[in-house]
Coordinates of C-alpha atoms in Angstrom, one line a residue:
X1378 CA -6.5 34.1 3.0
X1379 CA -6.4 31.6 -0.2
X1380 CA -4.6 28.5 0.7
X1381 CA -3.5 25.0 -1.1
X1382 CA -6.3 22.6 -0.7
X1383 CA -5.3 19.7 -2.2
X1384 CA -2.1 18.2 -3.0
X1385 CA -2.3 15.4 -5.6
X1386 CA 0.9 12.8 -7.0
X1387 CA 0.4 10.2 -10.0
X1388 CA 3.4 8.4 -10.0
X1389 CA 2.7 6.1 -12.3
X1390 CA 1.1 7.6 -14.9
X1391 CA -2.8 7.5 -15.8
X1392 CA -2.9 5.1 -12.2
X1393 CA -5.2 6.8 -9.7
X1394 CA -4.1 10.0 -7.7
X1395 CA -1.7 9.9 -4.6
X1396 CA -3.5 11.9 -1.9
X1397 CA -0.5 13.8 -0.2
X1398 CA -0.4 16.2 2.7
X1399 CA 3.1 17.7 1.6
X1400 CA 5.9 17.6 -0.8
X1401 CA 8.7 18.7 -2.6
X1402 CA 8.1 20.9 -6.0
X1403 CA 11.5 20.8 -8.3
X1404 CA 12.3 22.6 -11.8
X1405 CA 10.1 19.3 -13.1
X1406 CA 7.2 19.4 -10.9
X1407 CA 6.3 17.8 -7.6
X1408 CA 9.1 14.9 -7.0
X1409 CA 7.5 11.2 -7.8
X1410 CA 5.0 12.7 -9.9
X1411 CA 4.4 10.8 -13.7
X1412 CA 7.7 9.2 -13.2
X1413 CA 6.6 5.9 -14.4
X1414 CA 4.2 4.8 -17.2
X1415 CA 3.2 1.4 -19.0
X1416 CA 4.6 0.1 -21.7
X1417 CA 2.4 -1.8 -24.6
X1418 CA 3.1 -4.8 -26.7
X1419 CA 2.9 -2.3 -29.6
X1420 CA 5.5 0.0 -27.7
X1421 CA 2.9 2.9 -26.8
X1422 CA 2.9 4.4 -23.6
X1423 CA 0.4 4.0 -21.7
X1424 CA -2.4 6.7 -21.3
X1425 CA -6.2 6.6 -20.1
X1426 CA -7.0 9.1 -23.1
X1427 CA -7.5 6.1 -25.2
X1428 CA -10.5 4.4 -22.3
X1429 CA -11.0 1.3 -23.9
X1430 CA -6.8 0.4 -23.7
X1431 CA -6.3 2.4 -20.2
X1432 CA -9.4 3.2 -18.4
X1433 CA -8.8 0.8 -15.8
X1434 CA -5.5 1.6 -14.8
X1435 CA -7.1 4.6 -13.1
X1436 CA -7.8 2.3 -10.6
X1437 CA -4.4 0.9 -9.8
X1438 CA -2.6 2.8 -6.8
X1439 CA 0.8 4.0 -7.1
X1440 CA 2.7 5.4 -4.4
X1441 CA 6.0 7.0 -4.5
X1442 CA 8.9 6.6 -1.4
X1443 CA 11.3 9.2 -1.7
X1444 CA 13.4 8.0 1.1
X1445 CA 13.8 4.3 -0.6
X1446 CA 16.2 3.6 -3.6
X1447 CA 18.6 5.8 -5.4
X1448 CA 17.1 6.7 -8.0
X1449 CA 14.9 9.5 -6.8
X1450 CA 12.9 7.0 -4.8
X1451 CA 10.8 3.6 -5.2
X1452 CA 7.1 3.4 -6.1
X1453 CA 5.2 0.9 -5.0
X1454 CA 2.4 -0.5 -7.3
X1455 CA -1.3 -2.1 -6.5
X1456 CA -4.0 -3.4 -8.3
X1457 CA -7.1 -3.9 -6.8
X1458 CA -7.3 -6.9 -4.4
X1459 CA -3.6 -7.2 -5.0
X1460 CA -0.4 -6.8 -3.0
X1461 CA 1.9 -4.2 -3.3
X1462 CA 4.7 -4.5 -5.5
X1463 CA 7.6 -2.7 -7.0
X1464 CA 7.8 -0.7 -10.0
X1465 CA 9.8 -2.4 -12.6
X1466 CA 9.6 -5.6 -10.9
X1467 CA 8.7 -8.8 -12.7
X1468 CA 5.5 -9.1 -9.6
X1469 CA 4.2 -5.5 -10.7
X1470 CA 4.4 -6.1 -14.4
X1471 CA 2.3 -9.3 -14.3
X1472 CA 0.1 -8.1 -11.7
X1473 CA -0.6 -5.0 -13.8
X1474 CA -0.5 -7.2 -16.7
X1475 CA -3.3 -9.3 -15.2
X1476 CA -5.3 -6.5 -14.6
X1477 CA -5.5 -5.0 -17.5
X1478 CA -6.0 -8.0 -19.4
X1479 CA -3.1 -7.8 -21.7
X1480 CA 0.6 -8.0 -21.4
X1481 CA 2.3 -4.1 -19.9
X1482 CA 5.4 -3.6 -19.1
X1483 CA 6.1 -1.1 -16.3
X1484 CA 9.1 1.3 -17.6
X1485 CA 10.6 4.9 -16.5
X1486 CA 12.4 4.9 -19.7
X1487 CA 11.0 6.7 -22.1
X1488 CA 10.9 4.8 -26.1
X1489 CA 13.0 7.2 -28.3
X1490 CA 9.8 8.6 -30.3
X1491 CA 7.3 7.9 -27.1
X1492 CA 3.8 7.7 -29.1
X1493 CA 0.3 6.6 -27.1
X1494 CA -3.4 5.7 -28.4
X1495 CA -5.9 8.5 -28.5
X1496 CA -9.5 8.6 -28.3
X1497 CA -11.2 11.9 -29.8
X1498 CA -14.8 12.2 -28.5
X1499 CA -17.7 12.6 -30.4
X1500 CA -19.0 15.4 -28.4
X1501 CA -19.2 18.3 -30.5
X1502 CA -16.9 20.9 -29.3
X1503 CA -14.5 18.7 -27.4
X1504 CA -11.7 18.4 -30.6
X1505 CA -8.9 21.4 -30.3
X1506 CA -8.5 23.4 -33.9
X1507 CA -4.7 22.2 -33.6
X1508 CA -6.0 18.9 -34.3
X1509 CA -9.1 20.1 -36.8
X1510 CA -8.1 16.6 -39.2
X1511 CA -9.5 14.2 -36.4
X1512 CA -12.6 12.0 -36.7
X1513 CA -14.8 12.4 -33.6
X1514 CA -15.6 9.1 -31.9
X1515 CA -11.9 7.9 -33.8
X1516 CA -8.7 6.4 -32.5
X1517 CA -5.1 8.2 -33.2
X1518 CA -1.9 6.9 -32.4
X1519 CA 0.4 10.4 -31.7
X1520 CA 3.6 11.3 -30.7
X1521 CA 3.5 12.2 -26.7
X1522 CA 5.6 16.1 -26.5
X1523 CA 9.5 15.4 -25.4
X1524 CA 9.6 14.6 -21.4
X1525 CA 11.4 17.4 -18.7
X1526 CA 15.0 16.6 -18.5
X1527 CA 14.3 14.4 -15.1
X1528 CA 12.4 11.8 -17.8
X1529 CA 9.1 12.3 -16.2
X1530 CA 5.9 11.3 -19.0
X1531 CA 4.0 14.7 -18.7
X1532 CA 1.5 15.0 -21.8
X1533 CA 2.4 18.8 -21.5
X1534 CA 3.0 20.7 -18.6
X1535 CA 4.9 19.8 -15.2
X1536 CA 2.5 21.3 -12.9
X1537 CA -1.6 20.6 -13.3
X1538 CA -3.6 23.0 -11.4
X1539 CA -7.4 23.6 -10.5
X1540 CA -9.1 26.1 -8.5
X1541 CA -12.0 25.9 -6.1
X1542 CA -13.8 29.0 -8.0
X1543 CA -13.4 27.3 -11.3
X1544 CA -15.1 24.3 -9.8
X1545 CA -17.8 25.4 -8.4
X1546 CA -19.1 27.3 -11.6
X1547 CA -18.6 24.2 -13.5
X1548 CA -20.8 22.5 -11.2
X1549 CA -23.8 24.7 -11.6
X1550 CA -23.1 24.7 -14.7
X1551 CA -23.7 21.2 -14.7
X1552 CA -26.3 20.8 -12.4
X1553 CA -24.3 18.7 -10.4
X1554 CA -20.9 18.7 -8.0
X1555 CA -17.9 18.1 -9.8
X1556 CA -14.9 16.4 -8.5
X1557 CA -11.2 17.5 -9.0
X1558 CA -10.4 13.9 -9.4
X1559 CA -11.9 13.9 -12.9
X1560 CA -9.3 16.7 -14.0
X1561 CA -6.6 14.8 -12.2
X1562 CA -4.7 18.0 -11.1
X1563 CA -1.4 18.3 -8.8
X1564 CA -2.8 21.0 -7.3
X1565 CA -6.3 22.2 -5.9
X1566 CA -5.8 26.3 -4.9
X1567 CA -8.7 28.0 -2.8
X1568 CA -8.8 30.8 -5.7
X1569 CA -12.1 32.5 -7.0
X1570 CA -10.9 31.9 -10.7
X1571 CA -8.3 30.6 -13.0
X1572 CA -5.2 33.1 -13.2
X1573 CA -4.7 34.3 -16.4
X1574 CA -1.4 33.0 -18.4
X1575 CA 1.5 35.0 -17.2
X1576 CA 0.4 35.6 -13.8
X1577 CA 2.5 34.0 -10.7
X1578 CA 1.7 32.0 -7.9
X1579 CA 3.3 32.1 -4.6
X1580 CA 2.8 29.1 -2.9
X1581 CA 4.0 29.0 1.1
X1582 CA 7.3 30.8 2.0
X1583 CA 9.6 28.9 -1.1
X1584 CA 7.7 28.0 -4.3
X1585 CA 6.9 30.5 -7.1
X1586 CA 5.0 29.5 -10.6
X1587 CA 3.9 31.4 -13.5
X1588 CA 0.5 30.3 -15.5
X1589 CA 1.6 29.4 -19.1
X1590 CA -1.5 27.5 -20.4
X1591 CA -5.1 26.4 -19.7
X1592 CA -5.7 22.8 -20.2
X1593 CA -7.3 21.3 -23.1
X1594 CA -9.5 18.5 -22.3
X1595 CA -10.0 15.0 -23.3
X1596 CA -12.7 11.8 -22.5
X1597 CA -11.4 11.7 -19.4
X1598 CA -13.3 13.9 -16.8
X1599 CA -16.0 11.7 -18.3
X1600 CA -15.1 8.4 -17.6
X1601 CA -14.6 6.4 -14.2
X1602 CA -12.3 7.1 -11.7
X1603 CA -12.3 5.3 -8.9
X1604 CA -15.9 5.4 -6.8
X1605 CA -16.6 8.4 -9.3
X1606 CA -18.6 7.1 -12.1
X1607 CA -18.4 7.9 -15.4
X1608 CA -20.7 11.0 -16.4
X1609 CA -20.9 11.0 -20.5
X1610 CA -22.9 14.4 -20.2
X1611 CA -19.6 16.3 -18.6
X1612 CA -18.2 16.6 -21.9
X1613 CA -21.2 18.7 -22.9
X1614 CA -21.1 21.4 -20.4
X1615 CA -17.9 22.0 -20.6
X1616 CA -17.8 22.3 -24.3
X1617 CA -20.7 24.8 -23.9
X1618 CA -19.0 26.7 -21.4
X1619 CA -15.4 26.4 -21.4
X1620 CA -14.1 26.4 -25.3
X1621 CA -11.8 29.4 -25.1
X1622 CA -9.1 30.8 -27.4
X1623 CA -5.7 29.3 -26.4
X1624 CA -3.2 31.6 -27.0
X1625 CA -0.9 30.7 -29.5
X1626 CA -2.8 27.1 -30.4
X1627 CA -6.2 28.2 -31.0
X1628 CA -10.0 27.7 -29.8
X1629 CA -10.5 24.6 -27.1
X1630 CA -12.3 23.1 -24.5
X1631 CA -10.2 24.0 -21.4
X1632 CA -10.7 22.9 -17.7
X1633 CA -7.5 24.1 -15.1
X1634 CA -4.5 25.2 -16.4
X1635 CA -0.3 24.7 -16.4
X1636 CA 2.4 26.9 -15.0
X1637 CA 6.0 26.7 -14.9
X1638 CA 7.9 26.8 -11.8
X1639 CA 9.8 29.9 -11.6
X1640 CA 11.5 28.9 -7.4
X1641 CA 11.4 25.5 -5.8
X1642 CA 10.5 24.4 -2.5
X1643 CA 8.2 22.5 -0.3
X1644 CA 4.4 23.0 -0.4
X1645 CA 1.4 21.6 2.0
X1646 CA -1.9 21.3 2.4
X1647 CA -3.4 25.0 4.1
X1648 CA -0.1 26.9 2.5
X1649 CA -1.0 30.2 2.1
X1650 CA -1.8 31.0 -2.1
X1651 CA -0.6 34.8 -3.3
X1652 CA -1.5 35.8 -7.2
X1653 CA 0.6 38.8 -8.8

């Protein structure tokens, strides 16, 4: 029988994954996920698709409390060799500040046009043809797509989801294992491919999602997370194996895929995984 694998939070967003054993997916995704982000001096939001302004705030840990506050919960923020401290506390936005080098502020208000920096690789193949105007190896400031209702900073969809069949063929294709944490999904399903868009996904006894999109990739499966290092050459294989036509966007480089969530519930690790 397929089963849930891996169950993975990112409260603040483009911090390093929460490694959960269970929790609670709503119309918005899994609760405490992406409910937080960074803002700049510039009033950006922050995101680790532009490395040289984000990429180490993959490895600041977030985690999120839902039995704390009332506001949905508290998450609690650490940098490395620092102490835990509270989102939108003055402690967390100087520690964070410190880390990065540069003064964030720590926000889950959204600005009223939220816009972050963008860093389109050179690798040929890795630029979508919805965005056929970009310089490879360039920076773009864009608009970020309007948030769920909850205010949660999603670039796209609510759910992120990878499957262990998908996986595996990218790492022979690459000569090499590949880790999920590189694609930064909220979900790891013991499937032996992608489900096509339109298919649904039961997920335990409660929660039901349809496929919508796959997921068009950026620099980030090749840059550091964590004790992963970066791996520049990931970027190639998956151009030269994985640049598919979205439907109704165009040709990409896709890795994993979004789905909506159609009934809500709680999921955990070993739940049994149904595709119809």
């Amino acid at each position: 029988m397929n089963r849930v694998l891996g169950i993975r939070r990112y409260p603040l967003k483009s911090a390093a994954a929460e490694h959960i054993a269970e929790a609670v997916i709503g119309k918005h995704g899994l609760d405490g996920d992406r409910t937080w982000t960074c803002l700049d001096a510039d009033g950006t939001i922050g995101s680790a698709k532009q490395p040289r302004l984000w990429g180490n705030l993959l490895e600041v840990e977030a985690a999120f409390n839902p039995s704390h506050g009332n506001s949905g919960g508290e998450v609690a923020v650490t940098v490395p060799g620092g102490m835990a401290a509270a989102a939108g506390s003055p402690e967390a936005d100087a520690a964070v500040s410190a880390w990065l080098a540069r003064p964030v502020r720590l926000t889950r208000t959204a600005p009223q046009q939220p816009r972050r920096h963008h860093w389109w690789p050179d690798e040929p193949g890795m630029i979508p043809e919805w965005a056929a105007d970009a310089e490879p190896g360039s920076e773009a400031v864009v608009d970020v797509r309007a948030g769920a209702a909850d205010g949660r900073f999603f670039d796209f969809g609510a759910l992120h989801l990878v499957t262990s069949g998908a996986l595996e063929r990218l790492s022979a294709e690459h000569g090499s294992e590949v880790d999920p944490i590189r694609f930064r999904p909220n979900l790891i399903l013991d499937l032996a491919a992608d489900p096509e868009p339109g298919r649904r996904i039961a997920l335990g006894s409660d929660v039901v999602l349809e496929v919508s999109v796959p997921t068009p990739r950026c620099v980030i499966p090749s840059i550091a997370h964590g004790r992963t290092p970066a791996d520049r050459t990931l970027l190639k294989t998956l151009a030269q194996h994985h640049r598919i036509d979205v439907p109704g966007f165009g040709r990409a480089t896709c890795f994993g895929f979004y789905a909506d969530v159609l009934a809500v519930g709680a999921v955990k690790t070993g739940d049994p995984v149904q595709v119809s």
